[in-house]
Amino acid sequence: MGWEIGFIFLVIFGIGSSFLTKALTDVLPKKTLGIFYQFLFSAMLALAYVLFSGGFSFDISAVIIGFMGIFNAIASYYFWKATESSLSQTTLFLPLVDIVAVILALIILREAKTLNPLEIVGIALCFVSMGIFKSSYAAKNKTQSRWLYYIFVIVIIGGVSTFLLKIFSSTVSHQTFLASWYGGSFLGSIFLMITLKENPLSLELKNVFVIFPLSICVVGALLALYRVFELGGSVSVVLPLKNIFGTIIPIFIGWFFFHENKKFVIEEYIAFALGILGIIFILII
């Protein structure tokens, strides 16, 4: 299987993950419980995959990956919180996650691609757009005004994690990565639940069943991305392509399925226009 086939599965799973996360954030008041069950099921799926296919090796790399998985749980919690405010706005800035990964690849792996002036302008436009959204949210309510903080955490943790995934894809089996990553993420979700004093048994059973398909999409997306890198896909090629599909489609889902655009004021339409222009500069030009 060439990396292009794995890329198709990556896009499908990524879109499914965004849609289901938004659907769940709209009905679950306690996001911590959603994260707990998401990573409980993800860890179970990863374990089942390892038992079926073999190839797991417990070493220092597995420990490092598991440790990063703990931070992944925190980033996922903030992603749920940000998505609750708006799937379309949150998804718009997810390419900045991969910008962090690409910059790390340029510096540490010395990959051939360099940031051109238009990409730098695109990044700047994204930050201007986020600033406008932040100002608009602050005028609405304090809960939404935290959105920019959520995005910052997601971008930093997600960027470092994506870069590490590229590093380990050439030295660690995907079975080891999956089991360690989701084992660590599950531990991170337990930490969040204990910290926020939530009871996992308080979640309605019907919502638990909806979380399981989300876990399938989450695990499938990571496995597909890992396989893409494992089969020779370059960070600086794969990630921009992923974001062309993984950004635009969820934006339209947020606008036309969840009707998020009906809540916008004029400033937020301007922010969206600047953000989309910035993403075009980053991903296409």
GROMACS .gro file of C-alpha atoms in nm:
model
  285
    1MET     CA    1   0.000   0.000   0.000
    2GLY     CA    2   0.144   0.336  -0.104
    3TRP     CA    3   0.125   0.630   0.131
    4GLU     CA    4  -0.143   0.786  -0.089
    5ILE     CA    5  -0.392   0.509   0.003
    6GLY     CA    6  -0.317   0.560   0.370
    7PHE     CA    7  -0.373   0.931   0.318
    8ILE     CA    8  -0.728   0.871   0.189
    9PHE     CA    9  -0.814   0.678   0.505
   10LEU     CA   10  -0.652   0.954   0.711
   11VAL     CA   11  -0.884   1.217   0.563
   12ILE     CA   12  -1.195   1.000   0.606
   13PHE     CA   13  -1.121   0.917   0.969
   14GLY     CA   14  -1.023   1.277   1.043
   15ILE     CA   15  -1.350   1.418   0.911
   16GLY     CA   16  -1.550   1.154   1.100
   17SER     CA   17  -1.364   1.241   1.419
   18SER     CA   18  -1.440   1.614   1.382
   19PHE     CA   19  -1.810   1.553   1.314
   20LEU     CA   20  -1.861   1.313   1.606
   21THR     CA   21  -1.665   1.533   1.846
   22LYS     CA   22  -1.887   1.831   1.763
   23ALA     CA   23  -2.201   1.621   1.802
   24LEU     CA   24  -2.085   1.500   2.144
   25THR     CA   25  -1.971   1.839   2.272
   26ASP     CA   26  -2.320   1.972   2.207
   27VAL     CA   27  -2.484   1.710   2.431
   28LEU     CA   28  -2.220   1.634   2.697
   29PRO     CA   29  -2.191   1.906   2.963
   30LYS     CA   30  -1.893   1.728   3.126
   31LYS     CA   31  -1.624   1.703   2.861
   32THR     CA   32  -1.391   1.515   3.096
   33LEU     CA   33  -1.617   1.211   3.087
   34GLY     CA   34  -1.621   1.217   2.709
   35ILE     CA   35  -1.242   1.223   2.701
   36PHE     CA   36  -1.224   0.938   2.954
   37TYR     CA   37  -1.444   0.707   2.748
   38GLN     CA   38  -1.287   0.817   2.421
   39PHE     CA   39  -0.944   0.705   2.537
   40LEU     CA   40  -1.074   0.402   2.726
   41PHE     CA   41  -1.216   0.271   2.400
   42SER     CA   42  -0.911   0.389   2.204
   43ALA     CA   43  -0.677   0.203   2.441
   44MET     CA   44  -0.893  -0.109   2.413
   45LEU     CA   45  -0.889  -0.088   2.032
   46ALA     CA   46  -0.511  -0.038   2.030
   47LEU     CA   47  -0.464  -0.333   2.265
   48ALA     CA   48  -0.688  -0.555   2.050
   49TYR     CA   49  -0.490  -0.452   1.741
   50VAL     CA   50  -0.160  -0.534   1.910
   51LEU     CA   51  -0.285  -0.872   2.033
   52PHE     CA   52  -0.406  -0.952   1.681
   53SER     CA   53  -0.102  -0.832   1.486
   54GLY     CA   54   0.183  -0.853   1.739
   55GLY     CA   55   0.487  -0.630   1.705
   56PHE     CA   56   0.471  -0.452   2.041
   57SER     CA   57   0.801  -0.373   2.213
   58PHE     CA   58   0.827  -0.209   2.555
   59ASP     CA   59   1.138   0.011   2.568
   60ILE     CA   60   1.238   0.371   2.634
   61SER     CA   61   1.068   0.483   2.312
   62ALA     CA   62   0.739   0.333   2.432
   63VAL     CA   63   0.776   0.521   2.762
   64ILE     CA   64   0.839   0.853   2.582
   65ILE     CA   65   0.541   0.796   2.352
   66GLY     CA   66   0.321   0.708   2.650
   67PHE     CA   67   0.431   1.023   2.830
   68MET     CA   68   0.335   1.233   2.528
   69GLY     CA   69   0.002   1.050   2.525
   70ILE     CA   70  -0.074   1.201   2.865
   71PHE     CA   71  -0.039   1.548   2.714
   72ASN     CA   72  -0.249   1.433   2.419
   73ALA     CA   73  -0.538   1.374   2.660
   74ILE     CA   74  -0.504   1.732   2.782
   75ALA     CA   75  -0.497   1.867   2.425
   76SER     CA   76  -0.801   1.656   2.339
   77TYR     CA   77  -0.988   1.795   2.637
   78TYR     CA   78  -0.920   2.148   2.513
   79PHE     CA   79  -1.019   2.044   2.162
   80TRP     CA   80  -1.357   1.934   2.297
   81LYS     CA   81  -1.394   2.265   2.480
   82ALA     CA   82  -1.297   2.467   2.172
   83THR     CA   83  -1.522   2.263   1.944
   84GLU     CA   84  -1.814   2.326   2.176
   85SER     CA   85  -1.776   2.697   2.097
   86SER     CA   86  -1.738   2.634   1.724
   87LEU     CA   87  -1.624   2.340   1.511
   88SER     CA   88  -1.568   2.562   1.207
   89GLN     CA   89  -1.356   2.820   1.387
   90THR     CA   90  -1.153   2.559   1.575
   91THR     CA   91  -1.092   2.352   1.262
   92LEU     CA   92  -0.986   2.662   1.070
   93PHE     CA   93  -0.673   2.695   1.283
   94LEU     CA   94  -0.576   2.328   1.314
   95PRO     CA   95  -0.324   2.364   1.027
   96LEU     CA   96  -0.114   2.564   1.274
   97VAL     CA   97  -0.058   2.232   1.453
   98ASP     CA   98   0.121   2.106   1.146
   99ILE     CA   99   0.310   2.432   1.101
  100VAL     CA  100   0.472   2.363   1.439
  101ALA     CA  101   0.554   2.009   1.323
  102VAL     CA  102   0.697   2.133   0.991
  103ILE     CA  103   0.913   2.395   1.165
  104LEU     CA  104   1.049   2.127   1.399
  105ALA     CA  105   1.115   1.902   1.097
  106LEU     CA  106   1.299   2.185   0.921
  107ILE     CA  107   1.517   2.255   1.223
  108ILE     CA  108   1.583   1.905   1.356
  109LEU     CA  109   1.530   1.669   1.059
  110ARG     CA  110   1.653   1.925   0.803
  111GLU     CA  111   1.376   1.837   0.557
  112ALA     CA  112   1.405   2.015   0.224
  113LYS     CA  113   1.098   2.237   0.244
  114THR     CA  114   1.141   2.590   0.377
  115LEU     CA  115   0.881   2.845   0.478
  116ASN     CA  116   0.835   3.098   0.198
  117PRO     CA  117   0.722   3.459   0.251
  118LEU     CA  118   0.359   3.382   0.161
  119GLU     CA  119   0.345   3.106   0.421
  120ILE     CA  120   0.478   3.348   0.681
  121VAL     CA  121   0.211   3.600   0.577
  122GLY     CA  122  -0.047   3.322   0.602
  123ILE     CA  123   0.058   3.239   0.957
  124ALA     CA  124   0.039   3.609   1.048
  125LEU     CA  125  -0.313   3.632   0.900
  126CYS     CA  126  -0.420   3.333   1.109
  127PHE     CA  127  -0.301   3.504   1.425
  128VAL     CA  128  -0.481   3.827   1.329
  129SER     CA  129  -0.795   3.622   1.266
  130MET     CA  130  -0.765   3.452   1.605
  131GLY     CA  131  -0.721   3.790   1.769
  132ILE     CA  132  -1.046   3.915   1.614
  133PHE     CA  133  -1.229   3.601   1.725
  134LYS     CA  134  -1.086   3.646   2.074
  135SER     CA  135  -1.207   4.006   2.090
  136SER     CA  136  -1.551   3.909   1.963
  137TYR     CA  137  -1.580   3.624   2.213
  138ALA     CA  138  -1.472   3.847   2.500
  139ALA     CA  139  -1.761   4.078   2.418
  140LYS     CA  140  -2.005   3.785   2.427
  141ASN     CA  141  -1.914   3.589   2.740
  142LYS     CA  142  -1.616   3.472   2.944
  143THR     CA  143  -1.661   3.104   2.855
  144GLN     CA  144  -1.616   3.166   2.483
  145SER     CA  145  -1.330   3.408   2.548
  146ARG     CA  146  -1.119   3.112   2.665
  147TRP     CA  147  -1.132   2.970   2.312
  148LEU     CA  148  -0.801   3.127   2.206
  149TYR     CA  149  -0.626   2.970   2.505
  150TYR     CA  150  -0.768   2.630   2.406
  151ILE     CA  151  -0.637   2.675   2.052
  152PHE     CA  152  -0.289   2.769   2.179
  153VAL     CA  153  -0.264   2.452   2.389
  154ILE     CA  154  -0.394   2.236   2.103
  155VAL     CA  155  -0.145   2.384   1.855
  156ILE     CA  156   0.162   2.344   2.077
  157ILE     CA  157   0.090   1.993   2.207
  158GLY     CA  158  -0.043   1.876   1.871
  159GLY     CA  159   0.255   2.012   1.679
  160VAL     CA  160   0.512   1.847   1.904
  161SER     CA  161   0.316   1.521   1.899
  162THR     CA  162   0.292   1.517   1.520
  163PHE     CA  163   0.665   1.579   1.492
  164LEU     CA  164   0.741   1.296   1.735
  165LEU     CA  165   0.513   1.069   1.536
  166LYS     CA  166   0.730   1.138   1.230
  167ILE     CA  167   1.046   1.065   1.433
  168PHE     CA  168   0.922   0.736   1.574
  169SER     CA  169   0.762   0.617   1.249
  170SER     CA  170   1.107   0.516   1.124
  171THR     CA  171   1.226   0.349   1.446
  172VAL     CA  172   0.919   0.214   1.630
  173SER     CA  173   0.652  -0.027   1.505
  174HIS     CA  174   0.306   0.119   1.463
  175GLN     CA  175   0.179  -0.141   1.712
  176THR     CA  176   0.415  -0.007   1.978
  177PHE     CA  177   0.322   0.350   1.896
  178LEU     CA  178  -0.054   0.290   1.908
  179ALA     CA  179  -0.050   0.095   2.234
  180SER     CA  180   0.186   0.340   2.406
  181TRP     CA  181   0.012   0.650   2.274
  182TYR     CA  182  -0.338   0.549   2.375
  183GLY     CA  183  -0.222   0.385   2.695
  184GLY     CA  184  -0.069   0.718   2.794
  185SER     CA  185  -0.375   0.908   2.670
  186PHE     CA  186  -0.599   0.689   2.885
  187LEU     CA  187  -0.383   0.760   3.189
  188GLY     CA  188  -0.405   1.130   3.104
  189SER     CA  189  -0.785   1.108   3.088
  190ILE     CA  190  -0.790   0.944   3.432
  191PHE     CA  191  -0.573   1.228   3.565
  192LEU     CA  192  -0.817   1.484   3.424
  193MET     CA  193  -1.116   1.301   3.568
  194ILE     CA  194  -0.961   1.279   3.915
  195THR     CA  195  -0.847   1.642   3.903
  196LEU     CA  196  -1.194   1.765   3.809
  197LYS     CA  197  -1.363   1.514   4.044
  198GLU     CA  198  -1.589   1.355   3.785
  199ASN     CA  199  -1.768   1.019   3.815
  200PRO     CA  200  -1.742   0.807   3.496
  201LEU     CA  201  -2.061   0.619   3.588
  202SER     CA  202  -2.263   0.941   3.566
  203LEU     CA  203  -2.251   0.941   3.184
  204GLU     CA  204  -2.568   0.817   3.014
  205LEU     CA  205  -2.529   0.484   2.834
  206LYS     CA  206  -2.659   0.622   2.503
  207ASN     CA  207  -2.375   0.876   2.497
  208VAL     CA  208  -2.119   0.607   2.576
  209PHE     CA  209  -2.227   0.419   2.262
  210VAL     CA  210  -2.177   0.732   2.050
  211ILE     CA  211  -1.824   0.777   2.184
  212PHE     CA  212  -1.715   0.433   2.059
  213PRO     CA  213  -1.739   0.527   1.687
  214LEU     CA  214  -1.542   0.841   1.770
  215SER     CA  215  -1.268   0.625   1.920
  216ILE     CA  216  -1.261   0.415   1.602
  217CYS     CA  217  -1.212   0.731   1.396
  218VAL     CA  218  -0.944   0.866   1.632
  219VAL     CA  219  -0.743   0.542   1.636
  220GLY     CA  220  -0.794   0.494   1.262
  221ALA     CA  221  -0.670   0.845   1.185
  222LEU     CA  222  -0.354   0.803   1.392
  223LEU     CA  223  -0.284   0.459   1.245
  224ALA     CA  224  -0.336   0.596   0.894
  225LEU     CA  225  -0.106   0.895   0.959
  226TYR     CA  226   0.157   0.666   1.107
  227ARG     CA  227   0.138   0.435   0.806
  228VAL     CA  228   0.164   0.733   0.570
  229PHE     CA  229   0.490   0.838   0.735
  230GLU     CA  230   0.607   0.477   0.760
  231LEU     CA  231   0.557   0.431   0.386
  232GLY     CA  232   0.765   0.736   0.301
  233GLY     CA  233   0.529   1.030   0.315
  234SER     CA  234   0.711   1.356   0.395
  235VAL     CA  235   0.589   1.582   0.677
  236SER     CA  236   0.613   1.887   0.451
  237VAL     CA  237   0.403   1.718   0.179
  238VAL     CA  238   0.151   1.508   0.371
  239LEU     CA  239   0.040   1.759   0.633
  240PRO     CA  240  -0.054   2.044   0.395
  241LEU     CA  241  -0.253   1.798   0.181
  242LYS     CA  242  -0.427   1.660   0.489
  243ASN     CA  243  -0.530   2.005   0.599
  244ILE     CA  244  -0.677   2.106   0.265
  245PHE     CA  245  -0.938   1.835   0.316
  246GLY     CA  246  -0.938   1.819   0.696
  247THR     CA  247  -0.995   2.192   0.736
  248ILE     CA  248  -1.235   2.295   0.461
  249ILE     CA  249  -1.483   2.005   0.492
  250PRO     CA  250  -1.533   2.036   0.872
  251ILE     CA  251  -1.581   2.411   0.828
  252PHE     CA  252  -1.872   2.345   0.593
  253ILE     CA  253  -2.006   2.079   0.832
  254GLY     CA  254  -2.000   2.336   1.112
  255TRP     CA  255  -2.168   2.601   0.898
  256PHE     CA  256  -2.436   2.401   0.720
  257PHE     CA  257  -2.501   2.103   0.947
  258PHE     CA  258  -2.460   2.263   1.289
  259HIS     CA  259  -2.558   2.614   1.163
  260GLU     CA  260  -2.269   2.783   1.344
  261ASN     CA  261  -2.253   3.070   1.096
  262LYS     CA  262  -2.596   3.194   1.209
  263LYS     CA  263  -2.439   3.301   1.538
  264PHE     CA  264  -2.168   3.512   1.374
  265VAL     CA  265  -2.142   3.888   1.390
  266ILE     CA  266  -1.972   4.095   1.118
  267GLU     CA  267  -1.635   4.089   1.296
  268GLU     CA  268  -1.636   3.709   1.296
  269TYR     CA  269  -1.710   3.693   0.922
  270ILE     CA  270  -1.408   3.921   0.869
  271ALA     CA  271  -1.199   3.697   1.095
  272PHE     CA  272  -1.309   3.391   0.897
  273ALA     CA  273  -1.216   3.556   0.568
  274LEU     CA  274  -0.869   3.645   0.700
  275GLY     CA  275  -0.823   3.296   0.844
  276ILE     CA  276  -0.924   3.123   0.521
  277LEU     CA  277  -0.693   3.353   0.323
  278GLY     CA  278  -0.412   3.269   0.564
  279ILE     CA  279  -0.474   2.895   0.527
  280ILE     CA  280  -0.472   2.931   0.147
  281PHE     CA  281  -0.132   3.101   0.168
  282ILE     CA  282  -0.004   2.829   0.401
  283LEU     CA  283  -0.139   2.521   0.226
  284ILE     CA  284  -0.186   2.597  -0.142
  285ILE     CA  285   0.024   2.885  -0.274
   0.00000   0.00000   0.00000
